[in-house]
CSV table of C-alpha atoms and ligand atoms in Angstrom, one decimal:
chain,number,residue,atom,x,y,z
A,1,MET,CA,-13.5,-3.7,11.2
A,2,SER,CA,-14.7,-7.4,11.8
A,3,GLU,CA,-16.5,-6.5,14.9
A,4,ILE,CA,-18.4,-4.1,12.9
A,5,THR,CA,-19.2,-6.3,10.1
A,6,THR,CA,-20.1,-9.5,11.5
A,7,GLU,CA,-22.9,-8.2,13.1
A,8,ILE,CA,-24.5,-6.7,10.8
A,9,VAL,CA,-26.6,-8.5,8.1
A,10,ASN,CA,-27.6,-5.9,5.4
A,11,ASP,CA,-29.7,-6.4,2.1
A,12,LEU,CA,-27.3,-4.2,-0.2
A,13,SER,CA,-30.0,-4.5,-2.7
A,14,MET,CA,-32.2,-2.3,-0.6
A,15,ASN,CA,-29.7,0.1,1.3
A,16,PRO,CA,-26.6,0.2,-1.3
A,17,VAL,CA,-24.5,2.6,0.0
A,18,ILE,CA,-25.1,3.3,4.0
A,19,GLY,CA,-25.7,-0.8,4.1
A,20,GLN,CA,-22.5,-1.6,2.3
A,21,MET,CA,-20.8,1.1,4.5
A,22,ALA,CA,-22.1,-0.4,7.5
A,23,ASN,CA,-20.8,-3.9,6.5
A,24,MET,CA,-17.5,-2.7,5.8
A,25,GLY,CA,-17.0,-0.1,9.1
A,26,HIS,CA,-16.9,3.0,7.1
A,27,GLU,CA,-17.6,6.5,9.3
A,28,GLN,CA,-18.5,8.6,6.8
A,29,ILE,CA,-18.8,9.3,3.1
A,30,LEU,CA,-18.6,12.8,1.3
A,31,PHE,CA,-20.7,12.8,-1.7
A,32,CYS,CA,-19.0,15.8,-3.9
A,33,ASN,CA,-20.5,17.8,-7.2
A,34,ASP,CA,-19.9,20.7,-8.8
A,35,ALA,CA,-21.3,21.2,-12.3
A,36,ALA,CA,-18.8,24.6,-13.0
A,37,THR,CA,-15.9,22.5,-12.8
A,38,GLY,CA,-17.0,19.3,-13.6
A,39,LEU,CA,-15.6,18.0,-10.3
A,40,LYS,CA,-17.8,14.6,-9.3
A,41,ALA,CA,-15.9,12.8,-6.3
A,42,ILE,CA,-16.7,10.6,-3.6
A,43,ILE,CA,-14.5,11.1,-0.1
A,44,ALA,CA,-14.6,8.2,2.4
A,45,VAL,CA,-13.4,7.8,5.7
A,46,HIS,CA,-13.5,3.9,7.4
A,47,ASN,CA,-11.9,4.9,10.8
A,48,THR,CA,-10.8,7.6,12.8
A,49,VAL,CA,-10.1,6.0,16.0
A,50,LEU,CA,-6.7,6.1,16.0
A,51,GLY,CA,-6.4,10.0,14.6
A,52,PRO,CA,-7.4,11.7,11.5
A,53,ALA,CA,-8.6,9.5,8.1
A,54,LEU,CA,-5.3,9.9,6.0
A,55,GLY,CA,-5.4,8.5,2.5
A,56,GLY,CA,-4.7,9.4,-1.1
A,57,THR,CA,-7.2,11.0,-3.9
A,58,ARG,CA,-7.0,8.9,-7.0
A,59,VAL,CA,-8.2,10.2,-10.6
A,60,TRP,CA,-9.7,7.7,-12.8
A,61,ALA,CA,-12.3,6.7,-15.3
A,62,TYR,CA,-15.0,4.4,-13.2
A,63,ASN,CA,-17.3,2.6,-15.6
A,64,ASN,CA,-20.1,3.8,-13.7
A,65,GLU,CA,-20.8,5.6,-10.2
A,66,MET,CA,-21.0,1.9,-8.0
A,67,ASP,CA,-17.6,1.3,-9.4
A,68,ALA,CA,-16.0,4.4,-8.0
A,69,LEU,CA,-18.3,3.5,-4.5
A,70,ASN,CA,-16.4,0.0,-4.6
A,71,ASP,CA,-13.4,1.3,-4.9
A,72,VAL,CA,-13.5,4.3,-2.3
A,73,LEU,CA,-14.9,2.2,0.2
A,74,ARG,CA,-12.2,-0.9,-0.5
A,75,LEU,CA,-9.1,1.7,-0.4
A,76,SER,CA,-10.4,3.9,2.6
A,77,ARG,CA,-10.5,0.7,4.5
A,78,GLY,CA,-7.3,-0.8,3.2
A,79,MET,CA,-5.7,2.7,5.0
A,80,THR,CA,-6.9,2.2,7.9
A,81,TYR,CA,-5.3,-1.4,8.2
A,82,LYS,CA,-1.9,0.1,6.6
A,83,ASN,CA,-1.7,2.8,9.3
A,84,SER,CA,-2.9,0.9,12.2
A,85,ILE,CA,-0.2,-1.9,11.2
A,86,SER,CA,2.2,0.9,10.9
A,87,GLY,CA,1.6,2.0,14.4
A,88,LEU,CA,1.2,5.7,13.3
A,89,ASN,CA,-1.8,7.4,15.2
A,90,LEU,CA,-3.6,7.7,11.8
A,91,GLY,CA,-7.2,6.3,10.8
A,92,GLY,CA,-8.2,5.3,6.8
A,93,GLY,CA,-9.3,7.3,4.4
A,94,LYS,CA,-9.4,8.0,0.7
A,95,ALA,CA,-10.8,9.8,-2.6
A,96,VAL,CA,-11.7,9.3,-5.9
A,97,ILE,CA,-12.5,11.8,-8.3
A,98,ILE,CA,-14.5,10.5,-11.4
A,99,GLY,CA,-13.2,11.6,-14.8
A,100,ASP,CA,-10.4,11.2,-17.2
A,101,ALA,CA,-6.8,12.6,-15.7
A,102,LYS,CA,-5.9,13.5,-19.3
A,103,THR,CA,-9.1,15.5,-19.3
A,104,ILE,CA,-10.8,16.7,-16.6
A,105,LYS,CA,-8.1,18.0,-14.5
A,106,SER,CA,-8.0,21.6,-13.9
A,107,GLU,CA,-7.2,24.5,-11.0
A,108,ALA,CA,-10.7,25.1,-10.8
A,109,LEU,CA,-11.7,21.5,-9.8
A,110,PHE,CA,-8.7,20.9,-7.6
A,111,ARG,CA,-9.3,23.7,-5.5
A,112,ARG,CA,-13.3,23.1,-5.4
A,113,PHE,CA,-12.2,20.0,-4.3
A,114,GLY,CA,-10.2,21.1,-1.8
A,115,ARG,CA,-12.9,23.1,-0.2
A,116,PHE,CA,-15.0,19.8,0.3
A,117,VAL,CA,-12.1,18.3,1.7
A,118,ASN,CA,-11.4,21.3,4.2
A,119,SER,CA,-15.7,20.5,4.9
A,120,LEU,CA,-14.5,17.6,6.7
A,121,ALA,CA,-12.4,19.9,9.2
A,122,GLY,CA,-9.4,17.5,9.4
A,123,ASN,CA,-11.1,14.6,9.5
A,124,TYR,CA,-9.5,13.2,6.5
A,125,ILE,CA,-5.9,14.5,5.0
A,126,THR,CA,-5.7,14.0,1.2
A,127,ALA,CA,-2.5,13.0,-0.6
A,128,GLU,CA,-1.5,12.0,-4.5
A,129,ASP,CA,-2.5,8.8,-5.4
A,130,VAL,CA,-2.9,7.1,-8.8
A,131,GLY,CA,-3.1,10.4,-11.7
A,132,VAL,CA,-2.5,12.9,-9.4
A,133,SER,CA,0.5,15.0,-9.2
A,134,PRO,CA,2.4,17.0,-6.6
A,135,ILE,CA,1.2,20.5,-8.7
A,136,ASP,CA,-2.0,19.2,-8.4
A,137,MET,CA,-2.2,19.2,-4.7
A,138,THR,CA,-0.9,22.4,-4.9
A,139,HIS,CA,-4.4,23.6,-5.8
A,140,VAL,CA,-5.8,21.4,-3.2
A,141,ASN,CA,-3.5,23.6,-0.6
A,142,LYS,CA,-5.0,26.9,-1.5
A,143,GLU,CA,-8.5,25.7,0.1
A,144,THR,CA,-7.5,23.7,2.8
A,145,ASN,CA,-4.1,22.4,5.1
A,146,HIS,CA,-5.3,19.0,5.1
A,147,VAL,CA,-3.3,17.8,2.4
A,148,VAL,CA,0.3,15.9,2.2
A,149,GLY,CA,2.9,15.3,-0.4
A,150,LEU,CA,3.4,18.7,-1.3
A,151,PRO,CA,6.6,19.5,-3.5
A,152,GLY,CA,9.3,20.9,-1.6
A,153,LYS,CA,7.8,18.9,1.4
A,154,SER,CA,8.9,15.2,2.9
A,155,GLY,CA,9.1,14.8,-0.9
A,156,ASP,CA,9.1,11.1,-3.2
A,157,PRO,CA,8.1,8.6,-0.8
A,158,SER,CA,9.6,5.7,-2.8
A,159,PRO,CA,13.0,5.6,-1.0
A,160,VAL,CA,11.1,5.2,2.5
A,161,THR,CA,8.9,2.6,0.6
A,162,ALA,CA,11.9,1.3,-0.2
A,163,TYR,CA,13.8,1.0,2.8
A,164,GLY,CA,11.1,-0.6,4.4
A,165,THR,CA,10.6,-2.8,1.8
A,166,TYR,CA,14.0,-4.0,2.4
A,167,MET,CA,13.7,-4.4,6.1
A,168,GLY,CA,10.6,-6.4,6.0
A,169,MET,CA,12.5,-8.9,3.3
A,170,LYS,CA,15.3,-9.2,6.1
A,171,ALA,CA,13.0,-10.7,8.7
A,172,CYS,CA,11.9,-12.9,7.0
A,173,ALA,CA,14.7,-14.0,5.9
A,174,LYS,CA,16.4,-14.0,9.3
A,175,ILE,CA,12.7,-16.7,9.9
A,176,GLN,CA,13.7,-18.6,6.7
A,177,TYR,CA,17.2,-18.9,6.4
A,178,GLY,CA,18.4,-18.0,10.4
A,179,SER,CA,19.6,-15.0,9.6
A,180,ASP,CA,19.1,-12.1,8.3
A,181,SER,CA,22.0,-11.1,5.5
A,182,LEU,CA,20.5,-11.4,2.0
A,183,ASN,CA,24.2,-11.9,1.1
A,184,GLY,CA,24.7,-14.3,-2.4
A,185,LYS,CA,20.6,-14.7,-2.4
A,186,LYS,CA,18.9,-14.7,-5.2
A,187,ILE,CA,16.4,-12.1,-5.8
A,188,VAL,CA,14.2,-11.3,-8.3
A,189,VAL,CA,12.9,-7.7,-8.6
A,190,GLN,CA,9.3,-7.5,-10.6
A,191,GLY,CA,9.4,-3.7,-12.1
A,192,VAL,CA,12.0,-1.5,-11.4
A,193,GLY,CA,10.1,1.9,-11.0
A,194,HIS,CA,10.6,4.2,-8.4
A,195,VAL,CA,10.6,1.9,-5.5
A,196,GLY,CA,12.4,-0.7,-7.4
A,197,GLN,CA,15.6,0.5,-8.0
A,198,TYR,CA,16.1,2.1,-4.9
A,199,LEU,CA,15.9,-1.7,-4.0
A,200,VAL,CA,17.8,-2.6,-6.1
A,201,GLU,CA,20.6,-0.8,-4.6
A,202,TYR,CA,20.2,-1.5,-0.9
A,203,LEU,CA,20.4,-5.0,-1.8
A,204,ARG,CA,23.0,-5.1,-4.2
A,205,LYS,CA,25.1,-3.0,-1.6
A,206,GLU,CA,24.5,-6.3,0.6
A,207,ASN,CA,25.8,-8.3,-2.0
A,208,ALA,CA,22.7,-10.2,-3.0
A,209,THR,CA,22.4,-11.4,-6.5
A,210,VAL,CA,19.8,-9.2,-8.5
A,211,TYR,CA,17.5,-10.4,-11.2
A,212,ILE,CA,15.2,-7.7,-12.6
A,213,ALA,CA,12.6,-7.7,-15.2
A,214,ASP,CA,10.4,-4.3,-16.4
A,215,ILE,CA,8.4,-3.8,-19.5
A,216,ASN,CA,10.2,-0.6,-19.8
A,217,SER,CA,13.5,-1.5,-21.9
A,218,GLU,CA,15.0,2.0,-21.0
A,219,THR,CA,14.6,1.5,-17.7
A,220,LEU,CA,15.8,-2.0,-17.3
A,221,ASN,CA,19.2,-1.5,-19.0
A,222,ARG,CA,20.0,2.0,-16.9
A,223,VAL,CA,19.1,0.1,-13.5
A,224,ALA,CA,20.6,-3.4,-15.0
A,225,GLN,CA,23.9,-0.9,-15.2
A,226,LYS,CA,23.5,1.3,-13.0
A,227,TYR,CA,23.7,-1.3,-9.6
A,228,GLY,CA,25.6,-4.7,-11.6
A,229,ALA,CA,22.0,-6.5,-11.6
A,230,HIS,CA,21.0,-9.2,-14.1
A,231,ILE,CA,18.1,-8.6,-16.6
A,232,ILE,CA,15.7,-12.0,-17.0
A,233,ASP,CA,12.9,-12.1,-19.7
A,234,LYS,CA,9.8,-11.1,-18.5
A,235,ASP,CA,8.1,-14.6,-19.9
A,236,GLU,CA,10.6,-16.8,-18.0
A,237,PHE,CA,10.2,-14.4,-14.8
A,238,TYR,CA,7.5,-16.8,-13.0
A,239,ASP,CA,9.6,-19.9,-13.3
A,240,PHE,CA,13.1,-18.8,-12.7
A,241,ASP,CA,14.9,-20.5,-9.7
A,242,MET,CA,14.8,-18.2,-6.9
A,243,ASP,CA,15.2,-17.7,-3.1
A,244,ILE,CA,12.8,-14.4,-3.0
A,245,TYR,CA,10.4,-12.4,-5.4
A,246,ALA,CA,10.0,-9.1,-4.9
A,247,PRO,CA,6.8,-8.0,-6.3
A,248,CYS,CA,7.4,-4.3,-7.2
A,249,ALA,CA,5.0,-3.2,-10.1
A,250,LEU,CA,1.4,-4.7,-10.6
A,251,GLY,CA,-1.2,-6.3,-8.6
A,252,ALA,CA,-2.4,-9.6,-8.3
A,253,THR,CA,0.9,-11.2,-9.6
A,254,ILE,CA,0.3,-14.5,-6.9
A,255,ASN,CA,-2.4,-15.8,-8.4
A,256,ASP,CA,-3.1,-19.5,-9.5
A,257,ASP,CA,-1.2,-19.9,-12.5
A,258,THR,CA,2.1,-17.8,-10.9
A,259,LEU,CA,2.0,-19.6,-7.8
A,260,SER,CA,2.3,-23.2,-9.5
A,261,ARG,CA,5.4,-22.2,-11.3
A,262,LEU,CA,6.6,-19.7,-8.5
A,263,LYS,CA,10.2,-21.8,-6.9
A,264,CYS,CA,10.9,-19.1,-4.0
A,265,SER,CA,10.7,-19.5,-0.5
A,266,ILE,CA,9.8,-15.8,0.1
A,267,ILE,CA,8.1,-13.2,-1.3
A,268,ALA,CA,8.5,-9.9,0.0
A,269,GLY,CA,8.0,-6.8,-2.5
A,270,ALA,CA,6.4,-3.3,-2.1
A,271,ALA,CA,3.6,-3.8,-5.3
A,272,ASN,CA,-0.5,-3.4,-3.9
A,273,ASN,CA,-2.8,-5.9,-3.7
A,274,GLN,CA,-0.4,-9.1,-4.1
A,275,LEU,CA,-2.8,-11.6,-3.9
A,276,LYS,CA,-4.6,-12.3,-6.2
A,277,VAL,CA,-7.5,-13.7,-3.9
A,278,GLU,CA,-6.5,-12.9,-0.5
A,279,SER,CA,-8.3,-16.4,1.1
A,280,VAL,CA,-7.1,-18.8,-1.7
A,281,HIS,CA,-3.5,-17.2,-2.2
A,282,GLY,CA,-2.4,-16.4,0.8
A,283,LEU,CA,-3.8,-20.1,2.2
A,284,GLU,CA,-1.9,-21.8,-0.6
A,285,ILE,CA,1.8,-19.7,-0.2
A,286,MET,CA,1.3,-20.5,3.5
A,287,LYS,CA,1.0,-24.2,2.8
A,288,LYS,CA,3.8,-24.1,0.2
A,289,GLY,CA,6.1,-23.1,3.0
A,290,ILE,CA,6.4,-20.2,1.0
A,291,ILE,CA,7.3,-16.7,3.6
A,292,TYR,CA,4.9,-14.1,2.3
A,293,ALA,CA,5.5,-10.6,4.1
A,294,PRO,CA,1.5,-8.9,3.4
A,295,ASP,CA,2.1,-6.3,1.1
A,296,TYR,CA,0.2,-3.5,3.1
A,297,ALA,CA,2.8,-4.0,5.9
A,298,ILE,CA,5.8,-3.9,4.3
A,299,ASN,CA,5.0,-1.4,1.7
A,300,ALA,CA,3.9,1.2,4.6
A,301,GLY,CA,6.9,3.8,4.2
A,302,GLY,CA,5.1,5.9,2.0
A,303,VAL,CA,2.6,6.7,4.6
A,304,ILE,CA,5.1,6.6,7.3
A,305,ASN,CA,6.8,9.6,4.7
A,306,CYS,CA,3.7,10.8,4.5
A,307,PHE,CA,2.8,10.8,8.3
A,308,SER,CA,6.6,12.4,8.7
A,309,GLU,CA,5.0,15.3,6.7
A,310,VAL,CA,1.4,16.0,8.8
A,311,LYS,CA,3.4,16.1,11.9
A,312,GLY,CA,6.1,18.1,10.6
A,313,LEU,CA,9.2,15.4,11.6
A,314,PRO,CA,12.3,15.4,10.3
A,315,ALA,CA,13.5,13.0,7.1
A,316,GLU,CA,15.6,10.9,9.8
A,317,TRP,CA,12.2,10.1,11.6
A,318,ALA,CA,10.5,8.4,8.5
A,319,GLN,CA,14.1,6.2,8.3
A,320,GLN,CA,13.7,5.2,11.6
A,321,LYS,CA,9.9,4.6,11.5
A,322,ALA,CA,10.6,2.4,8.1
A,323,ALA,CA,12.9,0.2,10.1
A,324,GLU,CA,10.6,-0.7,12.0
A,325,ILE,CA,9.0,-2.6,9.5
A,326,TYR,CA,11.7,-5.2,10.2
A,327,THR,CA,9.7,-5.9,13.7
A,328,THR,CA,6.4,-5.7,12.0
A,329,ILE,CA,6.9,-8.3,9.6
A,330,LEU,CA,8.8,-10.3,12.0
A,331,ASN,CA,5.8,-10.2,15.0
A,332,ILE,CA,3.9,-11.2,12.0
A,333,VAL,CA,5.6,-14.1,10.7
A,334,LYS,CA,6.5,-15.8,13.8
A,335,ARG,CA,2.0,-15.3,14.5
A,336,SER,CA,1.7,-16.9,11.6
A,337,GLN,CA,3.8,-19.9,12.1
A,338,GLU,CA,2.6,-20.4,15.8
A,339,GLU,CA,-1.3,-20.2,14.9
A,340,HIS,CA,-1.1,-21.9,11.3
A,341,ILE,CA,-2.8,-18.8,10.3
A,342,PRO,CA,-1.9,-17.0,6.5
A,343,THR,CA,0.3,-13.9,7.5
A,344,TYR,CA,-2.1,-11.7,5.3
A,345,GLN,CA,-4.8,-12.6,8.6
A,346,ILE,CA,-2.6,-12.3,11.2
A,347,ALA,CA,-1.7,-8.6,9.7
A,348,ASN,CA,-5.1,-7.8,9.7
A,349,LYS,CA,-5.8,-9.3,13.4
A,350,ILE,CA,-2.7,-6.9,14.7
A,351,ALA,CA,-4.6,-4.2,12.8
A,352,GLU,CA,-7.5,-4.6,14.4
A,353,GLU,CA,-6.0,-5.7,17.6
A,354,ARG,CA,-4.7,-2.2,18.2
A,355,ILE,CA,-7.7,-0.3,16.9
A,356,LYS,CA,-9.8,-1.7,19.7
A,357,ALA,CA,-7.6,-1.3,22.0
A,358,LYS,CA,-7.4,2.6,21.6
A,359,ARG,CA,-11.0,2.5,21.7
A,360,ILE,CA,-10.4,2.0,25.5
A,361,VAL,CA,-7.5,3.8,26.1
A,362,GLU,CA,-6.7,7.0,24.8
A,363,LEU,CA,-2.9,6.9,23.2
A,364,PRO,CA,-0.9,10.3,22.9
A,365,LEU,CA,0.3,10.9,19.8
B,401,NAD,P1,6.4,2.7,-11.2
B,401,NAD,O1,5.1,2.9,-12.0
B,401,NAD,O2,7.3,3.7,-10.8
B,401,NAD,O3,7.2,1.6,-11.4
B,401,NAD,C1,6.3,0.5,-11.7
B,401,NAD,C2,7.3,0.0,-13.0
B,401,NAD,O4,6.8,-1.2,-13.2
B,401,NAD,C3,7.4,0.5,-13.8
B,401,NAD,O5,9.0,0.2,-14.4
B,401,NAD,C4,6.9,0.2,-15.0
B,401,NAD,O6,7.4,-0.2,-16.5
B,401,NAD,C5,6.8,-1.9,-14.4
B,401,NAD,N1,6.2,-2.6,-15.2
B,401,NAD,C6,4.6,-2.0,-15.4
B,401,NAD,N2,4.3,-3.2,-15.6
B,401,NAD,C7,5.0,-4.5,-15.4
B,401,NAD,C8,4.9,-5.9,-15.8
B,401,NAD,N3,4.4,-6.6,-16.0
B,401,NAD,N4,6.3,-6.8,-15.7
B,401,NAD,C9,7.1,-5.9,-14.9
B,401,NAD,N5,7.1,-4.6,-14.9
B,401,NAD,C10,6.5,-4.1,-14.8
B,401,NAD,O7,5.5,2.7,-9.6
B,401,NAD,P2,6.2,2.7,-7.8
B,401,NAD,O8,6.2,4.1,-7.3
B,401,NAD,O9,8.0,2.1,-8.0
B,401,NAD,O10,5.2,1.7,-7.6
B,401,NAD,C11,5.6,0.6,-7.4
B,401,NAD,C12,4.4,-0.7,-6.7
B,401,NAD,O11,4.5,0.3,-4.9
B,401,NAD,C13,3.5,-0.2,-7.4
B,401,NAD,O12,2.4,-1.3,-7.0
B,401,NAD,C14,2.8,0.9,-5.9
B,401,NAD,O13,1.3,1.1,-5.7
B,401,NAD,C15,3.2,0.0,-4.7
B,401,NAD,N6,3.3,0.9,-3.5
B,401,NAD,C16,4.4,2.8,-4.2
B,401,NAD,C17,4.5,3.2,-2.9
B,401,NAD,C18,5.5,4.4,-3.4
B,401,NAD,O14,6.2,4.8,-2.5
B,401,NAD,N7,5.9,4.8,-4.5
B,401,NAD,C19,4.2,3.2,-1.8
B,401,NAD,C20,3.2,2.0,-1.5
B,401,NAD,C21,3.3,1.1,-2.5
């Protein structure tokens, strides 16, 4: 968190691990190694002021251990901000297992990993991420209860993520167009996978004119037909005349090239890490008069869904909480316009303010 990061100056060449932790405000890192199963993992607990650190486990063939460490430090800090801005009493954490998901995964490996998670005694709660399935999590669950995203529990988070994204988009419309109705708006959804297709459904129900792009032609045709959406060629995509751009596929689609071409007045989608370089492209978007809904705030429906599983709350609770993303985004955009600061920075400030306040006053869960 900034109050920590600005005060400590470290020579990272001398202190590559604890120095980096201090710079980014991490509380704890657990390095895990098990020769019998081939497990090599890193669990990073960034901040537990608001509650236990929740964040998924990623299996990835990193080039080297430093890449894995940097990734887990960055991702766990991101979870602190996401959980905080969403009003959840959860901290931020993340785990990475180093290796190729196609070859390294086994029941024994995930059980061993589960024992490491359990050794943190609830300070870290794990879930699925890239390369990990609900079945893998059932193996983790044999060794620890500090796991969510299990089959038969809160289920696929994508519908809740899409609903939150839809509500956040409406909040942007309220400020940009004076009404939160999306009726007749030209909206382009890039990526109609798990989240994108539910989003298309919400938008079509509201009579928006929806254009879709996806590299998977089978998915593209199915979604177009099912919801009455128009297909646009992925090469024409960024030059297309649209009101709202909804990135729901990859990260870094907002970059020097696309920003010079994009003709839209709102960017509001579910993809993670949409801005290629936050400080550059976040500012550029604001200068162009485009409203940008910060990715980790608008796509928080997934973590809201996980929280409902942690607390044993019903699906209706998760849906209601995701509806609050409307107010969250409205506040971020209003404050950005009042303070002339990019929305991504305002989101970070709000997330940090909540943690600072909690340090002073204990909140009930
Ligand atoms: P997904 O893999 O189900 O869907 C992604 C879709 O994008 C696929 O249909 C894929 O073919 C398409 N795609 C890939 N490259 C593309 C390209 N260059 N152009 C157009 N389409 C392309 O993933 P998802 O679960 O729907 O998640 C979408 C995004 O939202 C990801 O960035 C993810 O990290 C983020 N997100 C998802 C959730 C969730 O609940 N699933 C929660 C928070 C954030």
